[in-house]
Short mmCIF file of C-alpha atoms in Angstrom, two decimals:
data_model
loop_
_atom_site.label_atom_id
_atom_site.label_comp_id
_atom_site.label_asym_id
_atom_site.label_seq_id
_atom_site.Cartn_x
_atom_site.Cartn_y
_atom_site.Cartn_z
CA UNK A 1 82.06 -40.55 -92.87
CA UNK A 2 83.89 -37.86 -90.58
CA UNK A 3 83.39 -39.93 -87.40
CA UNK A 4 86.96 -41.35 -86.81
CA UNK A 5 88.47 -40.49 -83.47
CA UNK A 6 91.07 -38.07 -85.31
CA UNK A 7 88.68 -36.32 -87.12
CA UNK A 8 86.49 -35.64 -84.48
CA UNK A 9 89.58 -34.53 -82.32
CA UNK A 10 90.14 -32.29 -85.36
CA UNK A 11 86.80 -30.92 -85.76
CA UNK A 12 86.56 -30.00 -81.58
CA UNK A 13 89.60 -28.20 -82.17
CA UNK A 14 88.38 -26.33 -84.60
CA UNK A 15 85.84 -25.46 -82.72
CA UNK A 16 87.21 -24.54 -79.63
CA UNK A 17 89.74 -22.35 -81.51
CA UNK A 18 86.91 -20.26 -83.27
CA UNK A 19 84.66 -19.55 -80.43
CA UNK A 20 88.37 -18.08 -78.63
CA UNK A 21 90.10 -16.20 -81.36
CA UNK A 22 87.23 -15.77 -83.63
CA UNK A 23 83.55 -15.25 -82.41
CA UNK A 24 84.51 -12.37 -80.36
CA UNK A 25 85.93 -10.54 -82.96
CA UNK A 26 83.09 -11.27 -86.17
CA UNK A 27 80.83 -7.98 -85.91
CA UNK A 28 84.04 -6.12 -85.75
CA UNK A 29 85.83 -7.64 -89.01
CA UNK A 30 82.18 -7.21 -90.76
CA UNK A 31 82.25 -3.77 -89.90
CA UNK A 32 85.96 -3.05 -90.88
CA UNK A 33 85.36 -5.78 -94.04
CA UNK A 34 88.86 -7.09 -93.07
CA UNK A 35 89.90 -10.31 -90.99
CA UNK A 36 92.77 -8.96 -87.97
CA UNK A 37 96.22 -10.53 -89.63
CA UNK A 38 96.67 -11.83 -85.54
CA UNK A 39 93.99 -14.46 -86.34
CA UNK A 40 96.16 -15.65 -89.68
CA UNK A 41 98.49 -15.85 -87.34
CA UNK A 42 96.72 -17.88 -84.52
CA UNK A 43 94.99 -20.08 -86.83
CA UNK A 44 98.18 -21.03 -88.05
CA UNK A 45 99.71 -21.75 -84.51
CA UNK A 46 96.43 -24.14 -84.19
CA UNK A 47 96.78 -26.01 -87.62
CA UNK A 48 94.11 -24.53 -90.05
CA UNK A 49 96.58 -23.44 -92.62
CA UNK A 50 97.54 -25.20 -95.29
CA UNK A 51 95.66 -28.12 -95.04
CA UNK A 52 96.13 -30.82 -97.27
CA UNK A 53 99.87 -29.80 -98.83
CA UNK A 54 102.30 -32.09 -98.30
CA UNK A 55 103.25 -33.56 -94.86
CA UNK A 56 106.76 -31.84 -94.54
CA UNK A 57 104.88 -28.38 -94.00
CA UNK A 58 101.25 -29.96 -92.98
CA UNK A 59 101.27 -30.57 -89.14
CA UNK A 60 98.70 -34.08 -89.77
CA UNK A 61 100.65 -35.44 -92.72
CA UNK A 62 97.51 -35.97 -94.34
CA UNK A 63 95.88 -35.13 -97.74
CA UNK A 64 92.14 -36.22 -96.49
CA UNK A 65 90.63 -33.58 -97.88
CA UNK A 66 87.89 -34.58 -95.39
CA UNK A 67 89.81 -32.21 -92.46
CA UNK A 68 89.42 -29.16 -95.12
CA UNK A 69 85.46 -30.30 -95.02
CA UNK A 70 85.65 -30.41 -91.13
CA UNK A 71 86.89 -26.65 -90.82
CA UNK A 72 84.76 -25.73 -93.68
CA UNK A 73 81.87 -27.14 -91.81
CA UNK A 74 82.67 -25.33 -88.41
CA UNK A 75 83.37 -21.90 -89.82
CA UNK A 76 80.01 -22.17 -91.48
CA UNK A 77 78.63 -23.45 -88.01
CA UNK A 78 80.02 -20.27 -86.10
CA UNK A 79 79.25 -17.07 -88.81
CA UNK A 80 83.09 -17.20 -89.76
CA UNK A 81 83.81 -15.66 -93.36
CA UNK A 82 84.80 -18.67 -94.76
CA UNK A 83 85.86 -17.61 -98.40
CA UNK A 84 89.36 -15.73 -96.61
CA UNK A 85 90.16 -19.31 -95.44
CA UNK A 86 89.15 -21.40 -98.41
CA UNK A 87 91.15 -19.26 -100.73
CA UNK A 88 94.29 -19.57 -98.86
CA UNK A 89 93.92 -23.29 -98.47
CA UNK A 90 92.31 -25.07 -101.24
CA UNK A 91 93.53 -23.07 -104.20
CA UNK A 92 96.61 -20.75 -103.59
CA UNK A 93 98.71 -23.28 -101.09
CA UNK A 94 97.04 -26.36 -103.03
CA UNK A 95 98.71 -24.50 -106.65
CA UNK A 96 102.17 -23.68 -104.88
CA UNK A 97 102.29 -27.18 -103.40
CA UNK A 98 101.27 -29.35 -106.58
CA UNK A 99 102.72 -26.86 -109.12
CA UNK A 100 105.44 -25.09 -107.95
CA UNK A 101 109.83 -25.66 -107.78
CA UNK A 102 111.20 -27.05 -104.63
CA UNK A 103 112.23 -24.12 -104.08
CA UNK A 104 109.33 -21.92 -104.63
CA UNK A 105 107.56 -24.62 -102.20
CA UNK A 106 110.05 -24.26 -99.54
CA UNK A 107 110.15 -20.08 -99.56
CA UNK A 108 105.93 -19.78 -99.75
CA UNK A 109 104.55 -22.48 -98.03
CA UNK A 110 105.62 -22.41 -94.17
CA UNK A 111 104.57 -19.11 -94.39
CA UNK A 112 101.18 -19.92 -95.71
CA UNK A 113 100.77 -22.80 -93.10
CA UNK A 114 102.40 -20.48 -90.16
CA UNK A 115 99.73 -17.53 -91.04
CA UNK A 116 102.79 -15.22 -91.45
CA UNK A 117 102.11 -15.08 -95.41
CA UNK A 118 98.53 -14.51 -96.84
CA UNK A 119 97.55 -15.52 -100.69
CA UNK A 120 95.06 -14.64 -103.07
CA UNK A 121 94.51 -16.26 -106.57
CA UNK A 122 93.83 -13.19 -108.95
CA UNK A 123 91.82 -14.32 -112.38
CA UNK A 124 88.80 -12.39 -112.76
CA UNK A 125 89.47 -9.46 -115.12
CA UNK A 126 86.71 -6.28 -115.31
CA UNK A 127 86.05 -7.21 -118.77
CA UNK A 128 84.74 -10.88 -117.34
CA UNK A 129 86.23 -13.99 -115.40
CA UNK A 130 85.00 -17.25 -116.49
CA UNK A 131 87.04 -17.74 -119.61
CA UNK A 132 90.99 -17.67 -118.24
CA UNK A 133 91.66 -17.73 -122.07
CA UNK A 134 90.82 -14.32 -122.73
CA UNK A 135 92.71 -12.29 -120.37
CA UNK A 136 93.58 -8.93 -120.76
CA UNK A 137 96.79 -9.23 -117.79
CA UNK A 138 99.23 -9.65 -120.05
CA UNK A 139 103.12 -10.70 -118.97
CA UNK A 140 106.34 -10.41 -121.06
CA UNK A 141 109.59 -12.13 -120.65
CA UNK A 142 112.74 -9.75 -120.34
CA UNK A 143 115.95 -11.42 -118.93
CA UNK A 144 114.98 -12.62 -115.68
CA UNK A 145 111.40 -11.08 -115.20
CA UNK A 146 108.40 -10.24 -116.45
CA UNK A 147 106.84 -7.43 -117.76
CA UNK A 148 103.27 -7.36 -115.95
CA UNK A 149 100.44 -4.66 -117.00
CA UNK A 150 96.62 -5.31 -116.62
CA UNK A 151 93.67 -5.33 -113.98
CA UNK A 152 91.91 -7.75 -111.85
CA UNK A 153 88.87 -7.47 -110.25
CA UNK A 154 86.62 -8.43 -107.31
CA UNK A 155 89.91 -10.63 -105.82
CA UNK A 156 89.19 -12.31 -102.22
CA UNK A 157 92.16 -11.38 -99.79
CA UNK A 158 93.08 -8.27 -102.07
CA UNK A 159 93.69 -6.70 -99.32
CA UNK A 160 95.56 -8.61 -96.91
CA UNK A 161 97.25 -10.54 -99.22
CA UNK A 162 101.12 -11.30 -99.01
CA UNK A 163 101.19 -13.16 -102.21
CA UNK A 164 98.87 -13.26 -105.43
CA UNK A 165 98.95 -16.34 -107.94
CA UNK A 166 97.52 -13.83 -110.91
CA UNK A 167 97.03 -15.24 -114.13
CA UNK A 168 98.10 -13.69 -117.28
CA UNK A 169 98.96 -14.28 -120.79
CA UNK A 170 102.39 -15.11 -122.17
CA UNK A 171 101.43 -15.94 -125.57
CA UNK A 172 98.35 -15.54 -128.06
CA UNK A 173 95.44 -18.27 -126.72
CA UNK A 174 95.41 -21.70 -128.95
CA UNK A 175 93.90 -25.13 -128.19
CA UNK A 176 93.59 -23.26 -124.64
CA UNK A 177 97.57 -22.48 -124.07
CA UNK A 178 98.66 -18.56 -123.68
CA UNK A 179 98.21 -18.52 -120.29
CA UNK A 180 100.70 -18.82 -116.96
CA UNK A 181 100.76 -18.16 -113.45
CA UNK A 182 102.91 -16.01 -110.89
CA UNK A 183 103.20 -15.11 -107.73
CA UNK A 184 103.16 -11.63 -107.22
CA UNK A 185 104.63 -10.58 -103.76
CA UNK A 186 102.81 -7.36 -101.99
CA UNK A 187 106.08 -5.18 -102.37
CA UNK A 188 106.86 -6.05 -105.99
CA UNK A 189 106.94 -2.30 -107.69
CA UNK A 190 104.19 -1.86 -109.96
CA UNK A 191 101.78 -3.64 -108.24
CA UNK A 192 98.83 -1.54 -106.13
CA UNK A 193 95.69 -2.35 -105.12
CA UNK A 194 92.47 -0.55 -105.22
CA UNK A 195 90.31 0.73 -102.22
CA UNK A 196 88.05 -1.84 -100.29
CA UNK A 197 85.31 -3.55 -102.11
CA UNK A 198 81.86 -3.29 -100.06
CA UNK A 199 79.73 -6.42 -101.06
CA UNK A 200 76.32 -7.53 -100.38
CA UNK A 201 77.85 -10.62 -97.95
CA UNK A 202 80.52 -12.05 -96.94
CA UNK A 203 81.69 -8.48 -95.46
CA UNK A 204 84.39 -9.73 -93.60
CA UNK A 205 85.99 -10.88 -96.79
CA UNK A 206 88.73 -8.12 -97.98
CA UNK A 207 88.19 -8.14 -101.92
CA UNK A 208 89.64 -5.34 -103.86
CA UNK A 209 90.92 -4.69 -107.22
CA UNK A 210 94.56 -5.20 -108.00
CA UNK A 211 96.63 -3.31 -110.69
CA UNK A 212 99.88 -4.30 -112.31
CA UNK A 213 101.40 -1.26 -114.21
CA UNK A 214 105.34 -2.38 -115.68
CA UNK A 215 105.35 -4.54 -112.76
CA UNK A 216 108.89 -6.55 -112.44
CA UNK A 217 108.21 -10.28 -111.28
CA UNK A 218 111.01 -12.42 -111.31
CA UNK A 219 111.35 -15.12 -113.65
CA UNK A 220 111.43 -17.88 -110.55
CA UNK A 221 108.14 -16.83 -109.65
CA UNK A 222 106.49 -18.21 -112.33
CA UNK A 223 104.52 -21.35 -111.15
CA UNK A 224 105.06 -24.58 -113.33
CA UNK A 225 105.59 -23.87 -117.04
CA UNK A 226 105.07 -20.93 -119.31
CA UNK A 227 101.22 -21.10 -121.10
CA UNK A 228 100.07 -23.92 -119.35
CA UNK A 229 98.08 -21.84 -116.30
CA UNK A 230 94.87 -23.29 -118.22
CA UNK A 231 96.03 -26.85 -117.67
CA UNK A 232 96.95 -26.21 -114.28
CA UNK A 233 93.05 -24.61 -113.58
CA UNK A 234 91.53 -27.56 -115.01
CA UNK A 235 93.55 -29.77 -112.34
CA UNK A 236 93.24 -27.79 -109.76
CA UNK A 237 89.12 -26.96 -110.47
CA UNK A 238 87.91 -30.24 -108.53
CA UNK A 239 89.03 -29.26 -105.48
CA UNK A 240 87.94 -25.72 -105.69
CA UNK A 241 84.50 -26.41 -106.81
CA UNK A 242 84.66 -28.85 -103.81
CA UNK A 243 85.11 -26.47 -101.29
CA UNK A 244 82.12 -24.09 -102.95
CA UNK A 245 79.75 -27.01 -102.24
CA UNK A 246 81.20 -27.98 -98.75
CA UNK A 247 80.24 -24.39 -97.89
CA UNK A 248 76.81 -24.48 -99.89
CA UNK A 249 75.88 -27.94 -98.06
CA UNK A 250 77.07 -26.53 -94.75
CA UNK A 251 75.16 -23.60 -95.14
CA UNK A 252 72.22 -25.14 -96.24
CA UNK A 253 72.17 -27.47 -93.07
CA UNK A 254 72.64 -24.95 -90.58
CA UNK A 255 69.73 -23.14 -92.56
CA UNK A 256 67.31 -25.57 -92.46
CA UNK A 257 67.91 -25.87 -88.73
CA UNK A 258 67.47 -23.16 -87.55
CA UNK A 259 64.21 -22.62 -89.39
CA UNK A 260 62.80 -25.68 -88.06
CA UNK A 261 63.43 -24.00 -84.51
CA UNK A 262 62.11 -20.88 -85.62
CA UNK A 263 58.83 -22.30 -87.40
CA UNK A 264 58.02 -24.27 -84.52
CA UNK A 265 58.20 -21.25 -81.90
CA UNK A 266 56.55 -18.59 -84.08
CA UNK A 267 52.80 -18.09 -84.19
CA UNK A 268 50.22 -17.43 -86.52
CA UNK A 269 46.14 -17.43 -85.58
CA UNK A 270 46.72 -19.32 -82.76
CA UNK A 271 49.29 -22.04 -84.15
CA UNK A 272 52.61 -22.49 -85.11
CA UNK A 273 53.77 -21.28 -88.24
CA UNK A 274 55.37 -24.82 -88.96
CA UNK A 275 52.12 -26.91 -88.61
CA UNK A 276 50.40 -24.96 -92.38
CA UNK A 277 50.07 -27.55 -94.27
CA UNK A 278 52.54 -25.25 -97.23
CA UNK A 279 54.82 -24.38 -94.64
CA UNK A 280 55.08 -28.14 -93.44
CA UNK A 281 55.70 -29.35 -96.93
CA UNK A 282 57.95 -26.97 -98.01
CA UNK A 283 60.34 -27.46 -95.18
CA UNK A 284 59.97 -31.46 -95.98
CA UNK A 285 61.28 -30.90 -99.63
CA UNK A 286 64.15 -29.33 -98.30
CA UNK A 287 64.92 -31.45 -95.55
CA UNK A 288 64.76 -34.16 -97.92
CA UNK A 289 67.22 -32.11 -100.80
CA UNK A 290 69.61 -31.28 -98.20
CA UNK A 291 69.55 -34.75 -97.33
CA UNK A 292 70.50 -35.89 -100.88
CA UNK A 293 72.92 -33.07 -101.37
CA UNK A 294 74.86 -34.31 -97.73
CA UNK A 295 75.37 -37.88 -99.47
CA UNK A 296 76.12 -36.00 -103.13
CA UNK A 297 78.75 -34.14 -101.14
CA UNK A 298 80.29 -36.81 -99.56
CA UNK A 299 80.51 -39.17 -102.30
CA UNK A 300 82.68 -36.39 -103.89
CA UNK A 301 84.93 -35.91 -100.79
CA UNK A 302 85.47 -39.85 -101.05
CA UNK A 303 86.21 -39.34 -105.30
CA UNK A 304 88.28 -37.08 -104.46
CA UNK A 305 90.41 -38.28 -101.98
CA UNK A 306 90.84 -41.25 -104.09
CA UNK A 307 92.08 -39.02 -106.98
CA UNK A 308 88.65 -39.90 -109.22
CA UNK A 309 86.97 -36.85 -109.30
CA UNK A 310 86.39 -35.73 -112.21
CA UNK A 311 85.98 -31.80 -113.59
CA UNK A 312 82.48 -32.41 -114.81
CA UNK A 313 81.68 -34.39 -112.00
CA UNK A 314 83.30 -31.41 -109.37
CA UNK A 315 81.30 -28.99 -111.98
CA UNK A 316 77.93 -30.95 -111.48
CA UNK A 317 77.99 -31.23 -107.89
CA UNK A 318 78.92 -27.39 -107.49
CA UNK A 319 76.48 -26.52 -109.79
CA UNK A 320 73.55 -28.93 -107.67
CA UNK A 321 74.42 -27.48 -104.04
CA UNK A 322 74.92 -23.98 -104.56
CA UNK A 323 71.72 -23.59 -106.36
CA UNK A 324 70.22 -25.65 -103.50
CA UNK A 325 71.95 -23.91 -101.40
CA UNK A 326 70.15 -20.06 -102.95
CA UNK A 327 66.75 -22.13 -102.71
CA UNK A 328 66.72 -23.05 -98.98
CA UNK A 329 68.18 -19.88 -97.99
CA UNK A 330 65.11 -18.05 -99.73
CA UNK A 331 62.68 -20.39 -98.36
CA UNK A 332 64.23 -20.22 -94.77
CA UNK A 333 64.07 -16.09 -95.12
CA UNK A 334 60.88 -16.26 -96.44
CA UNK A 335 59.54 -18.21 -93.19
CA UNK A 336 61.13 -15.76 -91.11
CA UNK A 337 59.55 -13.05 -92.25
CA UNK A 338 60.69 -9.20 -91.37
CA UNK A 339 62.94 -11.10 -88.43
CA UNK A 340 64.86 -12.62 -91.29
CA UNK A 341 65.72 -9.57 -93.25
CA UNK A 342 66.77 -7.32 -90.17
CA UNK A 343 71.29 -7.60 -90.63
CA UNK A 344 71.55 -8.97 -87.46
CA UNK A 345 69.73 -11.92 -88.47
CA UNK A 346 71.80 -15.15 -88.78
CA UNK A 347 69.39 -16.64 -91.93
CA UNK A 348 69.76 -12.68 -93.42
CA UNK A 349 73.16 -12.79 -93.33
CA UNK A 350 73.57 -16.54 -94.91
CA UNK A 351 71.08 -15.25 -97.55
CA UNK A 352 73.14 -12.32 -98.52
CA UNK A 353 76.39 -14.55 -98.26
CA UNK A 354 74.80 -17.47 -100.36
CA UNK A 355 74.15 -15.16 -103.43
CA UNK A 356 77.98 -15.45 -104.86
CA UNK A 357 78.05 -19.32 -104.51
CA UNK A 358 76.51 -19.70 -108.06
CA UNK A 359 78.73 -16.43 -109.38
CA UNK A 360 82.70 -17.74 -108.41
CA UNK A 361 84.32 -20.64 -109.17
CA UNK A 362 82.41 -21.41 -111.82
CA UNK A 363 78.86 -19.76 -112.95
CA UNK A 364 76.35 -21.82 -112.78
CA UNK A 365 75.46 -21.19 -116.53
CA UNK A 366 79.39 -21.90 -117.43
CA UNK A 367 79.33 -25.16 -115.47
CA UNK A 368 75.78 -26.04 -117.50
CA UNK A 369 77.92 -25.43 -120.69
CA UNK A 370 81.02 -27.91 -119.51
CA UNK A 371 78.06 -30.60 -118.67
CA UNK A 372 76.53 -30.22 -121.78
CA UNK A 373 79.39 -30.80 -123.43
CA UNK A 374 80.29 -33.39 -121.67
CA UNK A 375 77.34 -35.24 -122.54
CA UNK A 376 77.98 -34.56 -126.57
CA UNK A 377 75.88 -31.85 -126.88
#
C-alpha cells in the first residue's frame, strides 16, 4: 500500500531528517518535557508540517493521508514524541484548512507548514473531556470580540503553542449546538498557561493547563460558524482517531519486533526464553493480531482517502488498535522482564507512552457507547 516510488522517497526523507535533527536531541527534550522550537522550524524547512492541507501551502499537493501514516510510522520507528506532531497536523492545521475564512487560512497556515507557528486544540476541561457539549469555557460576543473565561486541562503543545483552537460555548447546548471554536493567539491578554505537566510518557510532549480570564479574541478568529464546533468535531473525528491508531499499529509493530529479538537471545535453564511453549504462543497471537490490525489500519487509510470513512467506523478501528496496542505492549514488557521496566528501556518507554492511547481522542468506553448506538442499542 505505501510502496509507490514517491512515498518511499517520502518516507527515506523522513527518515534521514529524524536521525539529523532529531535522535540526537530525544533524551534531552524528555528530560526538559519540551521539543527545541529549532526542530518546528527544521521540520518545516523539510516538509513535515502541514501535511495534507491544501496544495497552495502543502509542498506535495497532496491530501493522501497515507504521507501523514508514513511520518507517523517513522517517528514511532525512531522514539520521536509523536503526539507534538500529530496535533499540529491532523487536527489544528486540518480544522484551519477545512473550516476556516480565506483569510484566516492565509494568516495561520504558512506558518503552521513553515514551523514558525505552533497549534494546540484545547477541549478537555478539569471537570471532564469527552462530552464537548458540556463545557464550562464559556465565550460571549461584545462588538468585535469575545468575552473568554474558563479552564482547560492536560492540552498537548500547551506550552509551545503559538495558536490554540479552544472550544467553548456560545449558547446553552441543544440537539448538540452551543458550542464554537477560536483561535486563541499566545499574546492575546487574558490568556496564561499553567506550569509544565509531568506525565507518565510521552515526556517530551509539553502539556499544560491553559486559563482564559476576560480574555479579548477577536471576532475573525472564530473558526466557521457560531455553535456549530460540535459539527465541526464530528467531521473532523475520522481523521483524528486515524492518526491514534496509525501510532497504536506502529507501536505495536515495532513492539513485537523487538521482542522477538529479545526472546530469542535471552536465556532461561539452558534455552531461549522464546522456545516455552507459553512464551511461543503468546508471541504467535500477537503476531497474528498485529497482523490483522496492519490490514484494519490500512483499509481505513484507503476509506479515508476516498472520503468514506465513517465516525463509527474511525471510532471502531481506534477503539480495536489502541487496546491492542496496551495488550502487546504488556506482553512484550512482561517478556522482558526487569530489563523492560528499567527507563532507558525502549519497550518501557512504549509501555508508559501506550497508556493514553485508549484515554484521548476518544475513551475507549465513549467510543463503545457511539458503537452501540450505532448498532440500535
Amino acid at each position: 500500500m505505501y510502496g509507490t516510488e514517491e512515498l518511499l522517497t517520502f518516507r527515506q526523507s523522513c527518515r534521514e531528517f529524524l536521525q539529523l535533527e532529531a535522535v540526537p536531541y530525544l533524551e534531552e527534550w524528555e528530560k526538559q518535557g519540551i521539543i527545541g522550537r529549532s526542530f518546528w522550524r527544521k521540520a518545516g524547512e523539510a516538509g513535515l508540517l502541514g501535511i495534507g492541507v491544501s496544495p497552495e501551502f502543502d509542498a506535495r499537493g497532496s491530501r493522501d493521508y497515507r504521507y501523514a501514516v508514513i511520518l507517523t510510522e517513522e517517528l514511532i520507528d525512531l522514539g520521536m514524541t509523536a503526539p507534538v506532531i500529530i496535533s499540529h497536523n491532523d487536527v489544528i492545521a486540518s480544522y484551519i484548512d477545512a473550516h476556516g475564512t480565506e483569510e484566516q487560512r492565509q494568516r495561520w497556515l504558512p506558518g503552521l507548514c513553515s514551523g514558525k507557528l505552533i497549534a494546540a486544540i484545547a477541549v478537555t476541561e478539569p471537570s471532564g473531556g469527552s462530552n464537548s457539549a458540556e463545557l464550562g469555557t464559556t465565550a460571549v460576543r461584545s462588538g468585535d470580540h469575545y468575552l473568554v473565561n474558563g479552564r482547560k486541562a492536560y492540552i498537548t503543545n500547551g506550552i509551545n503553542a503559538d495558536l490554540v483552537l479552544v472550544a467553548v460555548r456560545t449558547a446553552e447546548a441543544q440537539s448538540g449546538q452551543g458550542t464554537s471554536l477560536l483561535v486563541i493567539e499566545r499574546d492575546t491578554v487574558g490568556f496564561t498557561r499553567g506550569p509544565l505537566l509531568r506525565k507518565i510518557g510521552w515526556h517530551a510532549s509539553d502539556t499544560a493547563d491553559l486559563c482564559f480570564s476576560n480574555c479579548e479574541v477577536p471576532a475573525s478568529n472564530l473558526i466557521g460558524r457560531e455553535n456549530m464546533g460540535n459539527f465541526y468535531f464530528m467531521l473532523g473525528m475520522p481523521r483524528e482517531r486515524l492518526s491514534i491508531a496509525t501510532v497504536a499499529v506502529a507501536s505495536s509493530e515495532i513492539l513485537l519486533k523487538e521482542t522477538i529479538n529479545w526472546v530469542k537471545k535471552r536465556k532461561a535453564f539452558g534455552q531461549s526464553i522464546g522456545s516455552f511453549q507459553y512464551n511461543k504462543f503468546t508471541l504467535a497471537e500477537l503476531d497474528t493480531e498485529v497482523k490483522i490490525a496492519r490490514l484494519y489500519l490500512e483499509d481505513a487509510v484507503s476509506k479515508f482517502n476516498d472520503n468514506a470513512l465513517s465516525i463509527v467506523d474511525a471510532a471502531r478501528v481506534k477503539l480495536w488498535t489502541t487496546e491492542l496496542q496496551i495488550k502487546v505492549a504488556d506482553r512484550c514488557l512482561q517478556l522482558h522482564g526487569a530489563a523492560g521496566y528499567m527507563n532507558s528501556s525502549f519497550v518501557g518507554k512504549t509501555w508508559a507512552n501506550s497508556r493514553v492511547q485508549t484515554i484521548y481522542g476518544g475513551s475507549s468506553e465513549v467510543l463503545k457507547e457511539l458503537i452501540g448506538k450505532s448498532m440500535g442499542l
